[in-house]
Short mmCIF file of C-alpha atoms in Angstrom, two decimals:
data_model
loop_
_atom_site.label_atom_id
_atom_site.label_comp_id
_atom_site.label_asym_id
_atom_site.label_seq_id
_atom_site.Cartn_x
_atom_site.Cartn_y
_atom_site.Cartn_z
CA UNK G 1224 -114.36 177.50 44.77
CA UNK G 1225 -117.35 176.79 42.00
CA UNK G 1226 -115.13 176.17 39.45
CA UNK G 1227 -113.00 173.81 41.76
CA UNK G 1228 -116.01 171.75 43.00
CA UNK G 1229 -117.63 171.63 39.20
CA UNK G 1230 -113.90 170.42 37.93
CA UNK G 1231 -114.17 167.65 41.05
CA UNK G 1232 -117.89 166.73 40.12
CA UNK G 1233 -116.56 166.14 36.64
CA UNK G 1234 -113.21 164.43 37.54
CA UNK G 1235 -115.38 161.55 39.57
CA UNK G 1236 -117.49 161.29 36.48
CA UNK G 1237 -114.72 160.20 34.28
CA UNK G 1238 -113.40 158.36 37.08
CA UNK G 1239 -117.08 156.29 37.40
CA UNK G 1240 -117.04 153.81 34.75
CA UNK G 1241 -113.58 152.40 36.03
CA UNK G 1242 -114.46 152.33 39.99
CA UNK G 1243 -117.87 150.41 38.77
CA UNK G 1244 -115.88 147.62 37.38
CA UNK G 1245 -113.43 147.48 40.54
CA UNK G 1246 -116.16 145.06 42.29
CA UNK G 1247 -116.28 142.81 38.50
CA UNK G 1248 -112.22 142.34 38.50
CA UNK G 1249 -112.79 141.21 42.39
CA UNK G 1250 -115.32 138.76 41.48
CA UNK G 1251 -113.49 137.44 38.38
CA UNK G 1252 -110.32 136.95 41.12
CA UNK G 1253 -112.66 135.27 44.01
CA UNK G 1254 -114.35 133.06 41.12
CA UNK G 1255 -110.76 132.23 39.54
CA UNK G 1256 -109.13 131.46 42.60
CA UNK G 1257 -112.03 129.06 44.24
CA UNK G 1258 -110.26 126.30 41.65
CA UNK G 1259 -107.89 126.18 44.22
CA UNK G 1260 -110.36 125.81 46.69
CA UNK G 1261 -111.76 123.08 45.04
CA UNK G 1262 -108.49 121.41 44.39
CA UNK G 1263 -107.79 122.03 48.34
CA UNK G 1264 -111.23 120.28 48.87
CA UNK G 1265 -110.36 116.95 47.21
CA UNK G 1266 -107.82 116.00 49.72
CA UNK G 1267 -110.18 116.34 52.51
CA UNK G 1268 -113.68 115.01 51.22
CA UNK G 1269 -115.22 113.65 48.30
CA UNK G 1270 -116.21 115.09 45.62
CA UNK G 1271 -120.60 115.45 46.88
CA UNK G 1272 -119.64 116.09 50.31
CA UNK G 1273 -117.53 118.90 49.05
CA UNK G 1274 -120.69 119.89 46.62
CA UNK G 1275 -123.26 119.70 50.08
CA UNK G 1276 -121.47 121.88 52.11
CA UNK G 1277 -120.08 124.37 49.57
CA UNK G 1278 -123.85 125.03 47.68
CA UNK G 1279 -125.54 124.74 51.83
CA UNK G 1280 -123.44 127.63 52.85
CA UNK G 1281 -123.96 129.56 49.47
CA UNK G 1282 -127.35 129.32 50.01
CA UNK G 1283 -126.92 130.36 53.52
CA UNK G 1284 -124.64 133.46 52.25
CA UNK G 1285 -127.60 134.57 50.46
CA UNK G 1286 -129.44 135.51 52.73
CA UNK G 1287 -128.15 138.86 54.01
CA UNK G 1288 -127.98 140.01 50.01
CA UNK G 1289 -131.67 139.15 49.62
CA UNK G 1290 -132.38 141.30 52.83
CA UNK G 1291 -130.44 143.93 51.32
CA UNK G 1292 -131.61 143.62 47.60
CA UNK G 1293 -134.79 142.11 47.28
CA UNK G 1294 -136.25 142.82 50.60
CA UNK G 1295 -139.99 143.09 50.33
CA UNK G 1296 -142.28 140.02 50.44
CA UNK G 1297 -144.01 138.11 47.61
CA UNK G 1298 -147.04 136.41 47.18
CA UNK G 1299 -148.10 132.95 47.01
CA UNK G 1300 -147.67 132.23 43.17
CA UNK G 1301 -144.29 133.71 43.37
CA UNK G 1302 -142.94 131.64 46.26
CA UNK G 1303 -144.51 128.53 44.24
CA UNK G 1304 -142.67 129.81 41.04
CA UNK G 1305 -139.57 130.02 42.60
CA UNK G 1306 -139.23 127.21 44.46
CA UNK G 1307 -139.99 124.89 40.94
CA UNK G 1308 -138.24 126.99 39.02
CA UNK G 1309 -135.30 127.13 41.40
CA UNK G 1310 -135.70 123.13 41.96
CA UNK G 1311 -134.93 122.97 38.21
CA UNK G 1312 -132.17 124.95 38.09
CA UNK G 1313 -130.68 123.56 41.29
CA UNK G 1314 -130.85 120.18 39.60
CA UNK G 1315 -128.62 120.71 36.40
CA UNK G 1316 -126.37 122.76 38.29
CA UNK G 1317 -125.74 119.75 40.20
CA UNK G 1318 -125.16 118.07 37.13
CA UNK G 1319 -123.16 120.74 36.33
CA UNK G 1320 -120.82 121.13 39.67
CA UNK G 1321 -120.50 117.55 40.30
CA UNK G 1322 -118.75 117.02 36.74
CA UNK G 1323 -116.55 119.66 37.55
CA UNK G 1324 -115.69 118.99 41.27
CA UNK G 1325 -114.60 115.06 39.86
CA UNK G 1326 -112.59 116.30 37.12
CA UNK G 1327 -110.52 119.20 39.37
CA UNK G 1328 -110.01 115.95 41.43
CA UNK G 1329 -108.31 113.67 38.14
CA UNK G 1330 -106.73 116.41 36.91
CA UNK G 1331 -105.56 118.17 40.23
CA UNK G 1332 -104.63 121.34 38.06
CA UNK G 1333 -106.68 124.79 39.24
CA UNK G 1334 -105.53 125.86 35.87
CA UNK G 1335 -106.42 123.51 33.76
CA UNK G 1336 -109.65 123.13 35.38
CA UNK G 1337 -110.31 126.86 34.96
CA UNK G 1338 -109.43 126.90 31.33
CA UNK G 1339 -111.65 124.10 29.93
CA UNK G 1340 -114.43 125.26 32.57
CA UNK G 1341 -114.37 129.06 31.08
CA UNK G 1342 -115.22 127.25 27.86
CA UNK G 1343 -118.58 127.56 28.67
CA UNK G 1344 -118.76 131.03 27.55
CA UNK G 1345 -117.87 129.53 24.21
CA UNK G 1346 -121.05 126.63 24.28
CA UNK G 1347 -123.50 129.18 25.56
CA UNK G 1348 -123.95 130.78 22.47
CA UNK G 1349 -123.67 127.30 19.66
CA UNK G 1350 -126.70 126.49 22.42
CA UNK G 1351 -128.32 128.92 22.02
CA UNK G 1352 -129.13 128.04 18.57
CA UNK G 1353 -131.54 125.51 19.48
CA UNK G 1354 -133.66 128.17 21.36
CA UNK G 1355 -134.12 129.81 17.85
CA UNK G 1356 -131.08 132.39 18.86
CA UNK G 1357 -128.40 133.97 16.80
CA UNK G 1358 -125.00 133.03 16.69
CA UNK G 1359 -122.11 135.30 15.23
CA UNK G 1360 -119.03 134.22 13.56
CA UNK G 1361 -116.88 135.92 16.07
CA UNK G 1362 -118.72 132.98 18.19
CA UNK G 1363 -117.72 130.20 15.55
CA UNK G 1364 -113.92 131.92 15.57
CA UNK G 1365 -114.06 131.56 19.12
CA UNK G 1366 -114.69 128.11 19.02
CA UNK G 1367 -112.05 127.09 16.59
CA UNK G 1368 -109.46 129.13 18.82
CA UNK G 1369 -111.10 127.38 22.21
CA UNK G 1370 -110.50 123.72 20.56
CA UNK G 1371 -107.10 124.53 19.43
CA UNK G 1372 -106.10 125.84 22.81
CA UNK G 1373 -107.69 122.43 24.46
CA UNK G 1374 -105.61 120.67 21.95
CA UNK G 1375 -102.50 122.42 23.29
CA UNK G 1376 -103.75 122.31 26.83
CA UNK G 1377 -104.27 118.27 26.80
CA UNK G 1378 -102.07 117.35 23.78
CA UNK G 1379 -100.73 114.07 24.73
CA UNK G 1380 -97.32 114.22 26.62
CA UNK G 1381 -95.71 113.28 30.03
CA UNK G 1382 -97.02 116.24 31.58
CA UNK G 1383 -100.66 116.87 29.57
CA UNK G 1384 -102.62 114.55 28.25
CA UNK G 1385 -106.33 114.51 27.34
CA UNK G 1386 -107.62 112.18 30.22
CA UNK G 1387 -111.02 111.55 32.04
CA UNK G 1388 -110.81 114.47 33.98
CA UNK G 1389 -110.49 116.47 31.24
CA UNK G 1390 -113.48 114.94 29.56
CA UNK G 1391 -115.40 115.49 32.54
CA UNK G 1392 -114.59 119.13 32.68
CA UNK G 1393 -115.48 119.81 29.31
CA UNK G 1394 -119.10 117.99 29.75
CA UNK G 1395 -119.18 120.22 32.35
CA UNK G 1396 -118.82 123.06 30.56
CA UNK G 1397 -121.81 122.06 28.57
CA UNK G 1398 -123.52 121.62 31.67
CA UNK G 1399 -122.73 125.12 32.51
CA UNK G 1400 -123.67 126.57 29.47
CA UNK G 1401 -127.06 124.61 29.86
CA UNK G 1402 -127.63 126.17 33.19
CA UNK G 1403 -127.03 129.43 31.91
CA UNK G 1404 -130.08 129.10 29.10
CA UNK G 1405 -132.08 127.08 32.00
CA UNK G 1406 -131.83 129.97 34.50
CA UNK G 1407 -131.64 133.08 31.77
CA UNK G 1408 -135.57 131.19 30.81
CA UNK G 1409 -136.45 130.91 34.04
CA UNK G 1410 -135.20 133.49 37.08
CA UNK G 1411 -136.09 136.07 34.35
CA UNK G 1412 -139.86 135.31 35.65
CA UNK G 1413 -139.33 135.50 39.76
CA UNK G 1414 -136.88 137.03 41.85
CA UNK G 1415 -133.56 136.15 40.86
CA UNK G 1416 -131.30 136.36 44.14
CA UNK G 1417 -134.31 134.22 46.06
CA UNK G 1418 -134.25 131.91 43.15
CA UNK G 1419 -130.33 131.94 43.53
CA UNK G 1420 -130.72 130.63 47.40
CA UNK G 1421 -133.55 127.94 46.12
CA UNK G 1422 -131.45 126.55 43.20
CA UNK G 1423 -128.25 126.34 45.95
CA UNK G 1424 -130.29 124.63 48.33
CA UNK G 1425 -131.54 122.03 45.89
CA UNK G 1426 -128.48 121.40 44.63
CA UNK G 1427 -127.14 120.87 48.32
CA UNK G 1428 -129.37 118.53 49.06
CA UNK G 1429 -129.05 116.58 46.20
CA UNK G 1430 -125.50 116.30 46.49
CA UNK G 1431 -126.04 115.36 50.33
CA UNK G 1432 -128.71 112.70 49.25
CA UNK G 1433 -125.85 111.02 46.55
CA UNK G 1434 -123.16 111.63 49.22
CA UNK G 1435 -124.30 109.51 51.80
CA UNK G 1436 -124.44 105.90 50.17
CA UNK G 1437 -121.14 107.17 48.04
CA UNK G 1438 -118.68 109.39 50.05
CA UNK G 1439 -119.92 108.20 53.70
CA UNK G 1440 -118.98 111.76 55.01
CA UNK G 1441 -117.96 112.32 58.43
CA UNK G 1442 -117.78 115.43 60.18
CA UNK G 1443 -114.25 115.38 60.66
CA UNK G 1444 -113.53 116.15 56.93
CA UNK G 1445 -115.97 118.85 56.89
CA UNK G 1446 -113.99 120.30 59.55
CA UNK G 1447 -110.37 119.43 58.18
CA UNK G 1448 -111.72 121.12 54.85
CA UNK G 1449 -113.53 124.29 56.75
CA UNK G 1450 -111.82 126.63 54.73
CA UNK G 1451 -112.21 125.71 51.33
CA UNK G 1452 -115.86 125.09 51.93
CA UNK G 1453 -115.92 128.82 53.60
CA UNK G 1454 -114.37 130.09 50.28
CA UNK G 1455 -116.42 128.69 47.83
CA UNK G 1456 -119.94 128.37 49.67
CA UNK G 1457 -119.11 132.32 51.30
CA UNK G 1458 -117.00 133.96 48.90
CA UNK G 1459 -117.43 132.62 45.52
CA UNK G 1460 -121.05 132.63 46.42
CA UNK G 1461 -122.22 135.62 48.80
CA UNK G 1462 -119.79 137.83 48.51
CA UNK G 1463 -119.43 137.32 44.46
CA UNK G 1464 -122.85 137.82 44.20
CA UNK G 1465 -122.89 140.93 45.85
CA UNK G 1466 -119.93 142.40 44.20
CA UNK G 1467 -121.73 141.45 40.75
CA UNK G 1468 -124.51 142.99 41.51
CA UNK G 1469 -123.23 146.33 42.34
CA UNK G 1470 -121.07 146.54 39.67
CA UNK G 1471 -123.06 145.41 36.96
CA UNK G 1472 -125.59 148.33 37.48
CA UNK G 1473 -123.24 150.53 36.16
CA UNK G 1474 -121.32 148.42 33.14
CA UNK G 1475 -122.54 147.06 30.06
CA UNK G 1476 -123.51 143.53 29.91
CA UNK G 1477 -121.03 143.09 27.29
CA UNK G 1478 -118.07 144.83 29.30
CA UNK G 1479 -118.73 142.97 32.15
CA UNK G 1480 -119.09 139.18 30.82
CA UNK G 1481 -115.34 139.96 28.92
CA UNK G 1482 -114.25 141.13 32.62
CA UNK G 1483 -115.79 137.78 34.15
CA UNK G 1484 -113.77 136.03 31.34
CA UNK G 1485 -110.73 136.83 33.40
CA UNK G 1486 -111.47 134.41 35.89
CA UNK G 1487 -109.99 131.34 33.45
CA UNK G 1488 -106.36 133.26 33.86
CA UNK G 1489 -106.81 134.01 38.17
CA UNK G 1490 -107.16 130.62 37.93
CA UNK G 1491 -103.96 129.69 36.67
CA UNK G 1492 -102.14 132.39 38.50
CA UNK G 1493 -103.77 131.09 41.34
CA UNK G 1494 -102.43 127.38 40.77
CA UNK G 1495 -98.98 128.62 39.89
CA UNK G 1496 -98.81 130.88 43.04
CA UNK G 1497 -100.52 128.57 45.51
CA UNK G 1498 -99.92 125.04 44.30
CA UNK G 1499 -97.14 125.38 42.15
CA UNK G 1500 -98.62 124.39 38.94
CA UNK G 1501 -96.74 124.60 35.53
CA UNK G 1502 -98.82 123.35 32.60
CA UNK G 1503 -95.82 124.34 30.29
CA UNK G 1504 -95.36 125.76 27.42
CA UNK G 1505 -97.73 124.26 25.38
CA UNK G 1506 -99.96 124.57 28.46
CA UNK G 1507 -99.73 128.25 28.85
CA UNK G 1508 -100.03 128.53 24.75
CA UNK G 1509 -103.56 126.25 24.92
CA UNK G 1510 -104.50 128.52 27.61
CA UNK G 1511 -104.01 131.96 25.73
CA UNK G 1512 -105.89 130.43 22.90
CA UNK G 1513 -109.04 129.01 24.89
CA UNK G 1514 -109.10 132.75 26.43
CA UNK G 1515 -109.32 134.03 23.04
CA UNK G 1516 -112.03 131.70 22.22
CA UNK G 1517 -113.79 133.04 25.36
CA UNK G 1518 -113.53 136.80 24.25
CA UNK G 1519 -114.37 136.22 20.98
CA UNK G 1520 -117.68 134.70 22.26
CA UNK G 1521 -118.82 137.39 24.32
CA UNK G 1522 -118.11 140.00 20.98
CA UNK G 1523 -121.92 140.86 19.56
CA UNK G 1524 -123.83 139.59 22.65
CA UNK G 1525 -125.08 142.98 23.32
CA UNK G 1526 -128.75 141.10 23.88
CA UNK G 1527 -126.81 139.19 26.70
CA UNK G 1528 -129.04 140.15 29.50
CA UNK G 1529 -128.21 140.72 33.19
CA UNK G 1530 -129.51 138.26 34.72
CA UNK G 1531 -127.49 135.48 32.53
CA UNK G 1532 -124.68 136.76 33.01
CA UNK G 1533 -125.42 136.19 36.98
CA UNK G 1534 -126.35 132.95 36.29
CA UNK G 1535 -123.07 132.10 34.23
CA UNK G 1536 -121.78 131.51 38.27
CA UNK G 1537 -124.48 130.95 39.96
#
């Protein structure tokens, strides 16, 4: 019976590292799939409206994980630094978002917009070099592969063609990569899952302040687009988060930013499955060689900390 429990005991070690990053692969498919949330979204609302409600009910989805994670009361100086600091980040991830929300609506394409998005695993890093940090030449491979594969993915034909969607998604990749460095500088010094729920409900209500003159939104889209909204405000938000969270105690930064990475091909299984997307061949080729650009770029970012990672979808 000892030697039969000890051989169990050891079985569910070896069995650890690969149950931790069960919750990782689930975020990477509820972050991948949201594109087609987003693309959902368009037909229903504009583009800030859809930005107001999705960020409102993140922020909203928050707060059960903050009860459960970061429970205890803070001072004053604290609440003060995380409300400016989460002000700040709420406002370039508004920047951020919005690009992205307008160009899933030009392009229409979940995968496209998940490929050129992803690219801001590859920008991270080339930032990075103006806050005095390293950069690898895996990251400079990366790159090279990324803008061949956007090449391929928008190379001018009937079906792709480098347009101002695209343009706008790519911006917003630099957006994203911004808000990584922004939040990686900042949540670093106050709680990170409050500053989460502040930088969501900045962005929200920036987005609600620009939707109003520009989107007039009416209640009756909000409801006719209830379920996107619920999927990327509750899922790719709360529930994401959590997931993260629990599984990133247990992997290595590395590990797990490679795992996120999978999110740019969910994406395009998600618009072939659910809005019967084909980006063809050249497509699918541009694709495979922007997620090579992505994996490259998280090789040798062992210093990668937790807490950027986070942010990379917060």
């Amino acid at each position: 019976m000892l030697h039969s429990q000890a051989g169990i005991e050891r079985a569910e070690r070896r069995a650890a590292p690969w149950l931790h990053m069960v919750p990782l692969f689930l975020t990477a498919l509820i972050w991948g799939l949201a594109f087609v949330a987003q693309v959902e979204g368009t037909q229903h609302m504009g583009d800030l409206t859809f930005g107001g409600g999705r960020f409102a009910i993140g922020a909203l989805s928050l707060l059960p994980v903050i009860l459960l994670f970061e429970r205890k009361p803070g001072g004053r100086e604290e609440l003060r630094r995380t409300l400016l600091y989460g002000a700040i980040g709420g406002g370039v991830l508004f920047i951020a978002s919005t690009l992205q929300q307008y160009g899933i609506t030009l392009t229409q394409s979940a995968g496209k917009s998940g490929f050129i998005t992803g690219l801001y695993t590859v920008f991270t890093p080339i930032l990075g070099i103006f806050l005095g940090r390293k950069t690898s030449l895996t990251t400079w491979l990366g790159a090279a592969a990324a803008v061949m594969g956007l090449y391929l993915l928008s190379a001018p034909s009937d079906m792709n063609r480098f347009g101002l969607g695209d343009a706008l998604l790519l911006i917003g990749a630099v957006f994203w990569a911004a808000h990584i460095l922004v939040v990686d500088r900042l949540a670093s010094r106050v709680r990170p899952i409050r500053f989460s729920a502040v930088q969501f409900t900045a962005c929200s209500l920036i987005s609600w302040a620009a939707a109003i003159p520009v989107d007039a939104p009416r209640f009756s889209q909000l409801q006719a687009g209830l379920l996107p909204l619920l999927y990327c405000g509750l899922l790719s938000t709360g529930v994401a988060y959590t997931l993260q969270i629990v599984g990133q105690r247990h992997v290595e930064p590395t590990r797990a930013a490679i795992i996120f990475s999978l999110e740019t091909l969910f994406s395009a299984l998600g618009g072939f499955l659910f809005l019967h997307e084909f980006l063809g061949w050249k497509g699918y080729l541009g694709g495979a060689l922007m997620f090579l650009g992505i994996i490259l770029s998280q090789l040798k970012r062992k210093e990668i900390s937790g807490q950027e990672i986070r942010a990379e979808k917060t």
